[in-house]
XYZ file of C-alpha atoms in Angstrom:
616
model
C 27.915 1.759 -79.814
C 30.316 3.780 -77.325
C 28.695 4.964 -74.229
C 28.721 8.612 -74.550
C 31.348 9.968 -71.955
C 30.221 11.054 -68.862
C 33.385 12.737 -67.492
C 32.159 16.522 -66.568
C 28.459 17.855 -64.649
C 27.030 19.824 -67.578
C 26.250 23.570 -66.415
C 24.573 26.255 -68.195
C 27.434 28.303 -69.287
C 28.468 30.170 -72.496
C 31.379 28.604 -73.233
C 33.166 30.648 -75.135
C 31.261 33.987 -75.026
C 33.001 37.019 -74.861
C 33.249 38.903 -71.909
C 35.391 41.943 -70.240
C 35.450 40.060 -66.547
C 37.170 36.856 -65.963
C 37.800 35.372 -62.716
C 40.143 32.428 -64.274
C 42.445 31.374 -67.046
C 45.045 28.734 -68.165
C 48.739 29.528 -68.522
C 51.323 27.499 -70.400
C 54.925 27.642 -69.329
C 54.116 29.992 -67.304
C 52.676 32.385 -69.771
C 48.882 33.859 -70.173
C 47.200 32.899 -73.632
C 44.847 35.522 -73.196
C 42.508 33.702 -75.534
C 39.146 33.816 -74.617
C 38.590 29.995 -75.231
C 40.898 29.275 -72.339
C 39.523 31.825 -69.763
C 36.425 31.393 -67.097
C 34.513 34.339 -66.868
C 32.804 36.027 -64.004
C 29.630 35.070 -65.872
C 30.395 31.396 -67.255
C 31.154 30.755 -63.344
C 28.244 32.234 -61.732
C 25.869 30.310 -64.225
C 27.990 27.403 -62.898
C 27.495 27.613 -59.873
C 23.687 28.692 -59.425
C 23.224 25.768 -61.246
C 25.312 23.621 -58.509
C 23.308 25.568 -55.847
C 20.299 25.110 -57.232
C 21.003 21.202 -57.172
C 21.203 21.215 -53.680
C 18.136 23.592 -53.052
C 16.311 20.717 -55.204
C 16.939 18.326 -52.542
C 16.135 20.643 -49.543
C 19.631 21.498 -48.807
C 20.614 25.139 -47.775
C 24.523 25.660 -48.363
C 26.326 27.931 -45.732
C 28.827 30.432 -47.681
C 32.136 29.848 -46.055
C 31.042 26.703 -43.158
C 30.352 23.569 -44.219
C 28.355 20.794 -42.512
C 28.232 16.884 -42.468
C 28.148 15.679 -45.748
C 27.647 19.212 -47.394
C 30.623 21.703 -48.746
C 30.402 25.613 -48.043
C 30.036 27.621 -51.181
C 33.058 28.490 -51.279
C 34.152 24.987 -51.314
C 31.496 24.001 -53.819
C 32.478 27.333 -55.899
C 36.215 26.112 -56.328
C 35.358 22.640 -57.208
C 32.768 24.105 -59.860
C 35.782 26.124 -61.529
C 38.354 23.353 -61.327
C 35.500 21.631 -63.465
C 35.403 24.573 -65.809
C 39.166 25.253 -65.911
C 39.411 21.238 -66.942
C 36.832 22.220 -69.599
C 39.704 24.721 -71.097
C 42.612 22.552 -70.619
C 40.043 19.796 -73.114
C 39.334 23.229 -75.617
C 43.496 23.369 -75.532
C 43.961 20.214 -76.323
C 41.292 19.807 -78.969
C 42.650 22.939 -80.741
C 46.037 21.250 -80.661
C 44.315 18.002 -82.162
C 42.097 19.767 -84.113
C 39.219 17.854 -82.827
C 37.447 20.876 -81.851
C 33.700 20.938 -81.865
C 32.372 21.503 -85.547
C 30.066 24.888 -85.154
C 27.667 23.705 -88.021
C 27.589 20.577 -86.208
C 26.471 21.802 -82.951
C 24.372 23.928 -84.474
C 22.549 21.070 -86.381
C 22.328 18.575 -83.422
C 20.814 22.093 -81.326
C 18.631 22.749 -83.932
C 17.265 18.978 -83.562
C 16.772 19.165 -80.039
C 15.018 22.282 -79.696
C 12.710 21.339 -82.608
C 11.645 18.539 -80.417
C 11.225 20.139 -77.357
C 8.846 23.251 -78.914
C 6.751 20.726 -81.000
C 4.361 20.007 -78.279
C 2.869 23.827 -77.372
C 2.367 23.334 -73.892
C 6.435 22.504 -73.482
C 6.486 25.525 -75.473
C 5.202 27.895 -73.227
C 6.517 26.497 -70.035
C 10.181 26.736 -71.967
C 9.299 30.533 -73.057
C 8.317 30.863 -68.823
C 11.271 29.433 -67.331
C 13.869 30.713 -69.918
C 12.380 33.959 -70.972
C 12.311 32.928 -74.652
C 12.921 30.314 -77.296
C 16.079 31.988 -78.016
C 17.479 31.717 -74.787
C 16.425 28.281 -74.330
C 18.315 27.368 -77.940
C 21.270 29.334 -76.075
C 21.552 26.679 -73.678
C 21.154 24.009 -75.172
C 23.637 24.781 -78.016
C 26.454 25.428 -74.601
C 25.214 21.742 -73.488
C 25.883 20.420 -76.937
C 29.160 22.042 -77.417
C 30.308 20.569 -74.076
C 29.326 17.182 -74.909
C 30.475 17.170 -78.319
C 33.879 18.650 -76.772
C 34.108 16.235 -74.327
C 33.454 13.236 -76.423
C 36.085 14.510 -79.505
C 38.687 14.498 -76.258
C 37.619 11.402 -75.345
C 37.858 9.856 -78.357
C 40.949 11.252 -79.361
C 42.645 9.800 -75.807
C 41.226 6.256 -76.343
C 41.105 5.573 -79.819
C 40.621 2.329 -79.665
C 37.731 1.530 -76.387
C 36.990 -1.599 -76.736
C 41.052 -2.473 -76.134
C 41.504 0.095 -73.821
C 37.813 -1.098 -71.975
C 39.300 -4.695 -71.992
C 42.476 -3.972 -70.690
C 41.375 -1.514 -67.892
C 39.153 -4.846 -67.142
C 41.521 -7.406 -66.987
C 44.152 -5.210 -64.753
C 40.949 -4.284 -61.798
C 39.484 -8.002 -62.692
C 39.933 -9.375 -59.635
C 38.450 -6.361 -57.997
C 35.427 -5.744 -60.314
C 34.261 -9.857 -59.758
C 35.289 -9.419 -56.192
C 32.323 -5.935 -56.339
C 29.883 -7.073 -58.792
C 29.823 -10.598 -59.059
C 26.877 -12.227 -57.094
C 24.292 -15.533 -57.094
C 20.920 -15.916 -55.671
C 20.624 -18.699 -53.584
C 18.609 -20.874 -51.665
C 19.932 -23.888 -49.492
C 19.608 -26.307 -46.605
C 21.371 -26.687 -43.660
C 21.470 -30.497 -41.899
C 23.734 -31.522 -39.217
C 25.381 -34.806 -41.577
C 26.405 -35.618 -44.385
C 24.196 -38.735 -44.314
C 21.139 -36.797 -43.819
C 22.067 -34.137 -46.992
C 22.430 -36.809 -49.358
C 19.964 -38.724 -48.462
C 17.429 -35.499 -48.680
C 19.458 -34.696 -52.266
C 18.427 -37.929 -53.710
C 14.873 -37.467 -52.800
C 14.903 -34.384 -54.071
C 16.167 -35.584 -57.707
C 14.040 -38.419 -57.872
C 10.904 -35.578 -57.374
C 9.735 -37.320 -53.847
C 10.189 -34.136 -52.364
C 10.592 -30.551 -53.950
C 14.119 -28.259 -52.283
C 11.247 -25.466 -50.584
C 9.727 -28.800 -49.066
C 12.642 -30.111 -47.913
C 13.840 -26.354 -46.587
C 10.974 -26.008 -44.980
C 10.844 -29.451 -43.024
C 14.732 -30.234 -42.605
C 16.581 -26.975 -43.013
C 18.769 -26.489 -39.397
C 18.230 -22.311 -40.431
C 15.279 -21.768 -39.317
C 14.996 -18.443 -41.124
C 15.792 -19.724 -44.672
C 13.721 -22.547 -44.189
C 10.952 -20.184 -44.029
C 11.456 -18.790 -46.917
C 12.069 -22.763 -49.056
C 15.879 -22.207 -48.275
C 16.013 -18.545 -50.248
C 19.200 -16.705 -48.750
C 18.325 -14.145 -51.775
C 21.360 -12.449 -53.865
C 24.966 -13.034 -52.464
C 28.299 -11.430 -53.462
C 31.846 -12.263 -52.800
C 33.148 -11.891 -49.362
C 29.390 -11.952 -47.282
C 29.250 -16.149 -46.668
C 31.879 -18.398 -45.459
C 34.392 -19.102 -48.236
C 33.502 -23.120 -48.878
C 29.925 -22.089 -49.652
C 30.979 -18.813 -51.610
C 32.792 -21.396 -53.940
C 30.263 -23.798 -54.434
C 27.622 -21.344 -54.831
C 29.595 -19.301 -57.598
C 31.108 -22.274 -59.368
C 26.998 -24.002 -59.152
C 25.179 -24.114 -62.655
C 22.007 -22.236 -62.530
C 19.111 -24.290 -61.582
C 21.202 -27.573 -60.381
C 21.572 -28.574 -56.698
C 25.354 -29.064 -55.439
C 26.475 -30.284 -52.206
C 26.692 -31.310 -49.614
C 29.287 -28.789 -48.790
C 30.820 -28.638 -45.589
C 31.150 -25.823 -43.819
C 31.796 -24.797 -39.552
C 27.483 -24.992 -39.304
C 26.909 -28.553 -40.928
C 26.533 -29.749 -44.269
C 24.653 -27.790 -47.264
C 22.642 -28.237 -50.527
C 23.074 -25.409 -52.710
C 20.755 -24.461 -55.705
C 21.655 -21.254 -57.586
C 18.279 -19.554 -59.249
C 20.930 -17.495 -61.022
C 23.549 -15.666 -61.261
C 25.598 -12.981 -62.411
C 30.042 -13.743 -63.052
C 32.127 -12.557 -65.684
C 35.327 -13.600 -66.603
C 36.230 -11.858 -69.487
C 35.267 -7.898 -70.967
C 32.542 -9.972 -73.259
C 30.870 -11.708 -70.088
C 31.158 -8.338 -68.382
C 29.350 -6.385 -71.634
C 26.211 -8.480 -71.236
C 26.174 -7.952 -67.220
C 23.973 -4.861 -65.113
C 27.443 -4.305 -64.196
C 28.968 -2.864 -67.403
C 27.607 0.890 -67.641
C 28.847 1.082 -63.775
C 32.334 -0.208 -64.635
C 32.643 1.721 -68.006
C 31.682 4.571 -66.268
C 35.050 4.156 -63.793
C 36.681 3.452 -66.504
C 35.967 6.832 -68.697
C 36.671 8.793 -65.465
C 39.871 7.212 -64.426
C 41.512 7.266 -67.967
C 40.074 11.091 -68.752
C 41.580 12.029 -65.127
C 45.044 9.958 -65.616
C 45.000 12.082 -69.222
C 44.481 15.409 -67.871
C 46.826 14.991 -65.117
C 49.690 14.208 -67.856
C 48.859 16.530 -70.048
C 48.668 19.774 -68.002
C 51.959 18.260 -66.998
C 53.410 17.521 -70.017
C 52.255 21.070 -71.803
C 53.171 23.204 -68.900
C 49.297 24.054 -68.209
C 48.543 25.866 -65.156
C 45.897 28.326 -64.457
C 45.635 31.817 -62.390
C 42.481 32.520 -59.761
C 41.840 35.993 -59.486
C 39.097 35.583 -57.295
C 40.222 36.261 -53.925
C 38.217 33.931 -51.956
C 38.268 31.090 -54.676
C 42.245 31.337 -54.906
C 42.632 31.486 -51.417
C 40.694 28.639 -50.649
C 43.207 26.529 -53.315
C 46.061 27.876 -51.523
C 45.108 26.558 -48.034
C 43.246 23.377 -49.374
C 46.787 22.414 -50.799
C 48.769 22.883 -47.485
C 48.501 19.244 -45.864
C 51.180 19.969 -43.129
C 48.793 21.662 -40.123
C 51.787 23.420 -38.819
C 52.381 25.709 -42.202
C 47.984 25.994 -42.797
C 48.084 27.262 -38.743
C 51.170 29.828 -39.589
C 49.822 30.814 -42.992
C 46.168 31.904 -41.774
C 47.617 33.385 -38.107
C 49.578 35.510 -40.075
C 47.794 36.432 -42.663
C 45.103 37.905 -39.967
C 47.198 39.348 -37.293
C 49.276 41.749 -37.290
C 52.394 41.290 -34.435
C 50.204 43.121 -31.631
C 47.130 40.668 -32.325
C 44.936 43.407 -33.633
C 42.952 42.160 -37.161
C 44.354 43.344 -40.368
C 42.257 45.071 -43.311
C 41.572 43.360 -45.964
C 41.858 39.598 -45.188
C 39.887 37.409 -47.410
C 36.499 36.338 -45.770
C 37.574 32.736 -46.450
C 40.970 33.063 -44.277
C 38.687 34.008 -41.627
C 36.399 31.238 -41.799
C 39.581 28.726 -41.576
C 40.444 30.492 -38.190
C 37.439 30.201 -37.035
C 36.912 26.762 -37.425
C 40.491 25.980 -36.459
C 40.027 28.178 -33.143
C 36.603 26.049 -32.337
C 38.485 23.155 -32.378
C 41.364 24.752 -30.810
C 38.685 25.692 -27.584
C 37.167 21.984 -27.708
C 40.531 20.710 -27.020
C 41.207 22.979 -23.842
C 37.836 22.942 -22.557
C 38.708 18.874 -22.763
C 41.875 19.817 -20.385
C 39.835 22.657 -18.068
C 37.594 19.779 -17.281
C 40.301 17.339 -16.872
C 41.845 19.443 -13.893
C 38.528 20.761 -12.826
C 38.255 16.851 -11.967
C 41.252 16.512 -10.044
C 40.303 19.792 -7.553
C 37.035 17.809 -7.066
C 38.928 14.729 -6.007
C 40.762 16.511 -4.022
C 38.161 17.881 -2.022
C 37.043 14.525 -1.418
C 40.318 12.941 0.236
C 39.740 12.402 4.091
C 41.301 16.200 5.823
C 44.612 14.258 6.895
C 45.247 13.490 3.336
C 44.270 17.191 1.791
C 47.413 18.641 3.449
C 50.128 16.529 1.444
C 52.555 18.910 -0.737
C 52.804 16.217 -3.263
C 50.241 13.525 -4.640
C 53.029 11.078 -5.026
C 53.165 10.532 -1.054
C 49.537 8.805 -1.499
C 50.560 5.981 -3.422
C 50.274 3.392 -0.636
C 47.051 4.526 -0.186
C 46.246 3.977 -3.287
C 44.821 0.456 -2.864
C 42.216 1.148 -0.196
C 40.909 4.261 -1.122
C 39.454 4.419 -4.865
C 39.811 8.524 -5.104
C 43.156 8.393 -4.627
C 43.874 5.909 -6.950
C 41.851 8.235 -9.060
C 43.644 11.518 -8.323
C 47.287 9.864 -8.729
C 45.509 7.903 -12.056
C 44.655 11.791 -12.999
C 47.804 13.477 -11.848
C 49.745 11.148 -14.059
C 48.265 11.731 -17.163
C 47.999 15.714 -16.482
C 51.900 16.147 -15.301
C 50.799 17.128 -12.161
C 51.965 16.310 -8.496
C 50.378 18.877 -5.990
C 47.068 20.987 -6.235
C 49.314 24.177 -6.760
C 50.691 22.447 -9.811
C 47.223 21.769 -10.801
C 45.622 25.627 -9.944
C 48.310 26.878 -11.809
C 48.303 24.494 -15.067
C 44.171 25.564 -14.699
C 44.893 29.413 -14.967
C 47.314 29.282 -17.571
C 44.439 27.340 -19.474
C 42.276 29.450 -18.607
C 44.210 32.130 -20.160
C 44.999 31.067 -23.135
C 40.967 30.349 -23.475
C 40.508 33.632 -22.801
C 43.172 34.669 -25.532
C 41.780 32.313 -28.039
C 38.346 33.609 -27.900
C 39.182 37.165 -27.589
C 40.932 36.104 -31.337
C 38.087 34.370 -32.484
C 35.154 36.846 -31.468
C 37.132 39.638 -33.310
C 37.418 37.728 -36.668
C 34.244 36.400 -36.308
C 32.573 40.132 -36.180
C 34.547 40.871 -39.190
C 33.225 38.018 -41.249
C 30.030 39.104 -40.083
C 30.232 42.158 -42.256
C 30.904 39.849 -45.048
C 28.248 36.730 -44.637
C 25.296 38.121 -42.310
C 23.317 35.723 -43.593
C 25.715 32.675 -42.118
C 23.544 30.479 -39.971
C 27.195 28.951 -39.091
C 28.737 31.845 -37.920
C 25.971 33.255 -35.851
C 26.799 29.946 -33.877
C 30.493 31.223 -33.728
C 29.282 34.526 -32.790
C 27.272 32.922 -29.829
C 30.033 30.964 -28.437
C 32.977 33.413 -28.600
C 31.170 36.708 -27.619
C 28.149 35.421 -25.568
C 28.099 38.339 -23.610
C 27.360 40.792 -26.107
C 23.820 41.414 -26.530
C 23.977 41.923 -30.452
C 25.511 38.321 -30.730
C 23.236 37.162 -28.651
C 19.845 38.501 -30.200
C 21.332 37.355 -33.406
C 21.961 33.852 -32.677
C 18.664 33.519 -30.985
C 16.681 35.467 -33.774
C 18.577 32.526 -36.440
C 17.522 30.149 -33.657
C 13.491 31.484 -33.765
C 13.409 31.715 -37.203
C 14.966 28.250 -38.019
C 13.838 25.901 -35.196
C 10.935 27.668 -33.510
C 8.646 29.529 -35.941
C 8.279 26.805 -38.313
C 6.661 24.716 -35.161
C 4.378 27.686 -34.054
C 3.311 28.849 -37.041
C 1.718 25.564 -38.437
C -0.687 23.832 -36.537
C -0.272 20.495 -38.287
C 3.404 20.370 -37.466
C 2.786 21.069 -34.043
C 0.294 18.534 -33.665
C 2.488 15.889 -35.087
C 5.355 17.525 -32.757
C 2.766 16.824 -29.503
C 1.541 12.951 -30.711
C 5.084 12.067 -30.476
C 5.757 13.829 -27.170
C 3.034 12.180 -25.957
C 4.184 8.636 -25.962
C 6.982 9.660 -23.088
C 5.359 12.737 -21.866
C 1.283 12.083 -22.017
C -0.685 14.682 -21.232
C 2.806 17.423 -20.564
C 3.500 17.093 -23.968
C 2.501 20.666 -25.097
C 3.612 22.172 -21.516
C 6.630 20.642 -22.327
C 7.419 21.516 -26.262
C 6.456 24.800 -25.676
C 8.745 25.453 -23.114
C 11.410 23.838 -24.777
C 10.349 25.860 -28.060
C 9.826 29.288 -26.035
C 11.886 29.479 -22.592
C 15.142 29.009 -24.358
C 14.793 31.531 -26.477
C 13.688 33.715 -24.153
C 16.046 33.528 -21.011
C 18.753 34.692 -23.168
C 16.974 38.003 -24.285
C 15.779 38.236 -21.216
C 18.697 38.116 -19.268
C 21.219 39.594 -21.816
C 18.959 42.231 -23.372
C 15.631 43.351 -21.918
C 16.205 43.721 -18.420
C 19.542 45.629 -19.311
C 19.311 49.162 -20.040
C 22.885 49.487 -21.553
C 21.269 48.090 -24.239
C 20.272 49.990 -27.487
C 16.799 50.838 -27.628
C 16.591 49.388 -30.960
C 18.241 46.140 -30.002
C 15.939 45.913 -26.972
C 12.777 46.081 -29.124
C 13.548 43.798 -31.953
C 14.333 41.480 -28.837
C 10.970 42.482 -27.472
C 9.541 41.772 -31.207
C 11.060 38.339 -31.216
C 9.167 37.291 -27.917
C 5.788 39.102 -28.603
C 5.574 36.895 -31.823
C 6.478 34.172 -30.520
C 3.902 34.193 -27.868
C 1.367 35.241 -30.029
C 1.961 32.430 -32.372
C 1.582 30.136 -29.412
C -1.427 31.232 -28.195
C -2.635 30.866 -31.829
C -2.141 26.993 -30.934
C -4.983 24.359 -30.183
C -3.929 24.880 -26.606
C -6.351 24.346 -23.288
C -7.769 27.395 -21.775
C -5.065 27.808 -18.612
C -1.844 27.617 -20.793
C -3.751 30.162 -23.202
C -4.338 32.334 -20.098
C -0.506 32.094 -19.019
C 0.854 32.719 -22.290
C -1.004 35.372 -23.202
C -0.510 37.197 -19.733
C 3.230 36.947 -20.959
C 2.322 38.274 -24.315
C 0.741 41.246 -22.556
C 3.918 42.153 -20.269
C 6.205 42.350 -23.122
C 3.851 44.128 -24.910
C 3.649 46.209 -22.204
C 7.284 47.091 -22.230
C 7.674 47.363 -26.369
C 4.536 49.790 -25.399
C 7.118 51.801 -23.267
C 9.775 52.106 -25.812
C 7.633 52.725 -29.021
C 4.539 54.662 -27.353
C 3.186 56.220 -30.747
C 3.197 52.354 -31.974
C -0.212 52.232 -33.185
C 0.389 48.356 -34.115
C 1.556 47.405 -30.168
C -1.375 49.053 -29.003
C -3.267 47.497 -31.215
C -2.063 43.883 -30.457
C -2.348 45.237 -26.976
C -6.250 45.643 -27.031
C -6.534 42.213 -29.398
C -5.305 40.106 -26.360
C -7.008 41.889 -23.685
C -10.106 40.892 -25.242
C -9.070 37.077 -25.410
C -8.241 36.953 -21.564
C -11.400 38.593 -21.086
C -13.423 35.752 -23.074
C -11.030 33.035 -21.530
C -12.010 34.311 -17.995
């Protein structure tokens, strides 16, 4: 029986419901179907994509709206990829119109029917269905979409490869070499002697049942590490020993000893406990391997179909999301000369002030391009920040040369001025002037750049507040504004720092392994590192300055009073309770001065006046 095609994630969606809004929809030759079986709407994409979200909440993984991270996509990244997946979908509905393959709706209905009948039989499934879905109805609603997408995909399917066990075979014998290569492998025990002598003397005794091959492994065997083990190497593939004992091992019958084999470490006797080779589609169907390969397969011949066919009908499709469309645009520019010109210009108008309007996701491109942008000069300011410090090094009668290249012969005894000309070199520089100068204009562009930067990175602000990412961006281009910097360190608190302070277990586990390096300054130490961060930044940048908004100055305030509090909630000895609560009581002090009908500060205020007096 086929293997039912696995080609497309299933999301909840309503395939072909009706609705007013869509966000997407196929042309062909140019021209708008305007049938509702070939459009995405705003709805059938959401449902898509909480349900990709939701995947990655699953696993403990928060997705940043326009930033990516490591290994994980923004959502705006994850969004596009989710309608490419549904606009695919279409192009299949298209195409099994054409065919007339299209899902049956009795069918569907039947094979939903069964499915739900199975799932409400037991009454406990019952109710948590009716809980999580809101009612049977709505759980039949999504199941029937699921059904209609597999059934869809597997008419398509079946319709492009009529025939799967030829095509399956053929696809096998063109990636053969590849596949065995992958998935071939023996398990494998030998031993290793220094003769050839020796190994067939120790074969014979072993076929004549003097001595067993663990026995003679474990006596004889030159590896030491096998030999433990009665010569087991365990499971081998293609391409991980040297290639005489590959051979022997993978052309070895299962249970018989071969050798000796020869290789650069001595001479070997192989026994194979099994193994797994295939050398035609038949071998491969009774192998592990074959749902793995037949999976490939599926994929690569539904993709190679698809690809011809939107070509060969004409199919395109129209985004009329802006952020979505945009993100297709730029994704598709590979030359980083026209992506540069096509986001600078897009944001800027010809006097470098922002224009209205830009998508957020243009923004987020710039921002990430002008972070890497700043990397790469701060690289260079460093570079001939070096050089000035060499400089000042040289003995006085060698500071007043106008050009480096009159120290060469000096070069040889004295190692930083082999470094400054090794420096000067590489820069295209060949007097300090040259190198002030080169530093300014770097400086200056720096400046420019960030200036840039900060202002698009306030106005994505208004769009993604919630962006843990861009809070960092906010930090680093506009670190002297106080609102940047209470929100970066508030992210900072809530993400890093609270978690630790507000649960005593993690903060115990937190101190046992600072303890190993630190003993008994672990907690001294964590806390600090935790707290004193944090809070020379609002110190510095927002408390002590009285520019600052009242407002901004008190949720700063907020931020350190909790903090404090939560530490002092700690299993901490009596003198670091003492200190940190004497901090508490300062800034409490001062929120006291800008909120003083606060009943809740004066509160808190009494609360840890009473615990120094009980700690004293």
């Amino acid at each position: 029986m086929k293997k039912f095609l696995i080609i497309l994630v299933v999301f909840v969606l309503g395939v072909l419901g009706f609705t007013n809004s869509i966000i997407a929809e196929l042309t062909v030759d140019g021209t708008i179907t305007g049938v509702h079986a070939f459009q995405v709407g705003y709805d059938e994409y959401e449902s898509a994509l909480q349900g990709a979200l939701a995947n990655y909440e699953s696993q403990g993984q928060s997705i940043d709206k326009y930033f990516g991270k490591e290994s994980l996509p923004s959502e705006i990244q994850l969004g596009y990829s989710v309608l490419k997946v549904l606009l695919d979908r279409k192009v299949m509905a298209f195409f099994a119109m054409e065919q007339d393959v299209f899902p049956d709706e009795v069918q569907v209905q039947q094979i939903t029917d069964e499915l739900v009948s199975r799932y409400i039989s037991d009454e406990t499934t019952r109710a948590q269905l009716e809980m999580y879905y809101g009612s049977i109805e709505n759980f039949r609603q999504v199941v029937e979409d699921i059904v209609f997408v597999r059934t869809l995909s597997q008419n398509v399917f079946n319709a492009i490869v009529p025939d799967y066990d030829a095509s399956a075979t053929e696809y096998f014998e063109r990636n053969k070499t590849d596949i065995k290569n992958e998935y071939e492998s023996v398990n494998a025990a030998h031993i290793l002697v220094s003769t050839e002598a020796s190994a067939m003397e120790l074969k014979e005794k072993i076929l004549l049942g003097e001595l067993s091959f663990e026995e003679a492994a474990k006596r004889y065997s030159l590896d030491q590490y096998s030999a433990q083990q009665g010569g087991n190497i365990g499971e081998l593939k293609h391409g991980t020993v040297i290639l005489e004992f590959e051979e022997a091992a993978f052309a070895a019958t299962p249970g018989e000893i071969v050798g000796p084999v020869k290789t650069d470490y001595g001479y070997h006797l192989i026994k194979v406990n099994s193994k797994t080779t295939f050398d035609s589609y038949e071998d491969l169907k009774n192998s592990k391997a074959y749902e793995d390969i037949m999976s490939r397969f599926e994929n690569e011949a539904f993709l190679g179909w698809i690809t011809k066919y939107r070509q060969d009908k004409k199919i395109h499709y129209i985004i009329y999301d802006e952020d979505l469309k945009t993100f297709g645009e730029l994704a598709n520019l590979t030359d980083p000369g026209k992506l540069y010109n096509r986001i600078v210009n897009s944001l800027f108008h010809e006097n470098n002030e922002l224009k209205a309007g830009v998508p957020g996701i243009i923004a987020a491109f710039y921002i990430q391009m002008a972070d890497d942008e700043l990397k790469q000069y701060e690289s260079r300011e460093e570079a001939f920040k070096t050089i000035i410090g060499i400089c000042e090094r040289l003995p006085e009668e060698e500071k007043g040369v106008e050009h480096f290249s009159e120290l060469k012969d000096k070069a040889a005894e004295n190692e930083n001025v082999k470094q400054l000309l090794d420096y000067a070199e590489i820069l295209g520089v060949d007097s300090i002037e040259d190198v002030h100068l080169r530093l300014e204009e770097i400086r200056n562009y720096m400046r420019e750049i960030m200036n840039k930067a900060k202002k698009v990175a306030w106005y994505l602000y208004d769009k993604a507040p919630d962006s843990e990412k861009l809070l960092e961006y906010l930090y680093r281009f506009d670190s002297d504004n106080p609102k940047a910097v209470y929100l970066y360190t508030e992210n900072f608190y809530k993400n890093q720092v609270q978690p630790v302070l507000a649960d005593s277990d993690i903060f115990s586990s937190y101190i046992n392994a600072y303890k190993q390096y630190l003993g008994e300054n672990a907690t001294e130490t964590l806390l600090g590192y935790l707290i004193q961060g944090l809070e020379g930044r609002l110190v510095e940048k927002i408390v002590e300055d009285e520019s600052v908004s009242e407002d901004l100055r008190k949720s700063a305030l907020e931020l350190l009073v909790g903090a404090y509090e939560n530490a002092c909630n700690l299993p901490l000895d009596n003198r670091l309770k003492l200190q940190y609560l004497g901090i508490e009581k300062d800034y409490l002090l001062k929120l006291s001065e800008l909120t003083p009908e606060a009943t809740d500060v004066k509160q808190l205020l009494d609360a840890v006046d009473e615990r120094l007096k009980e700690l004293r």
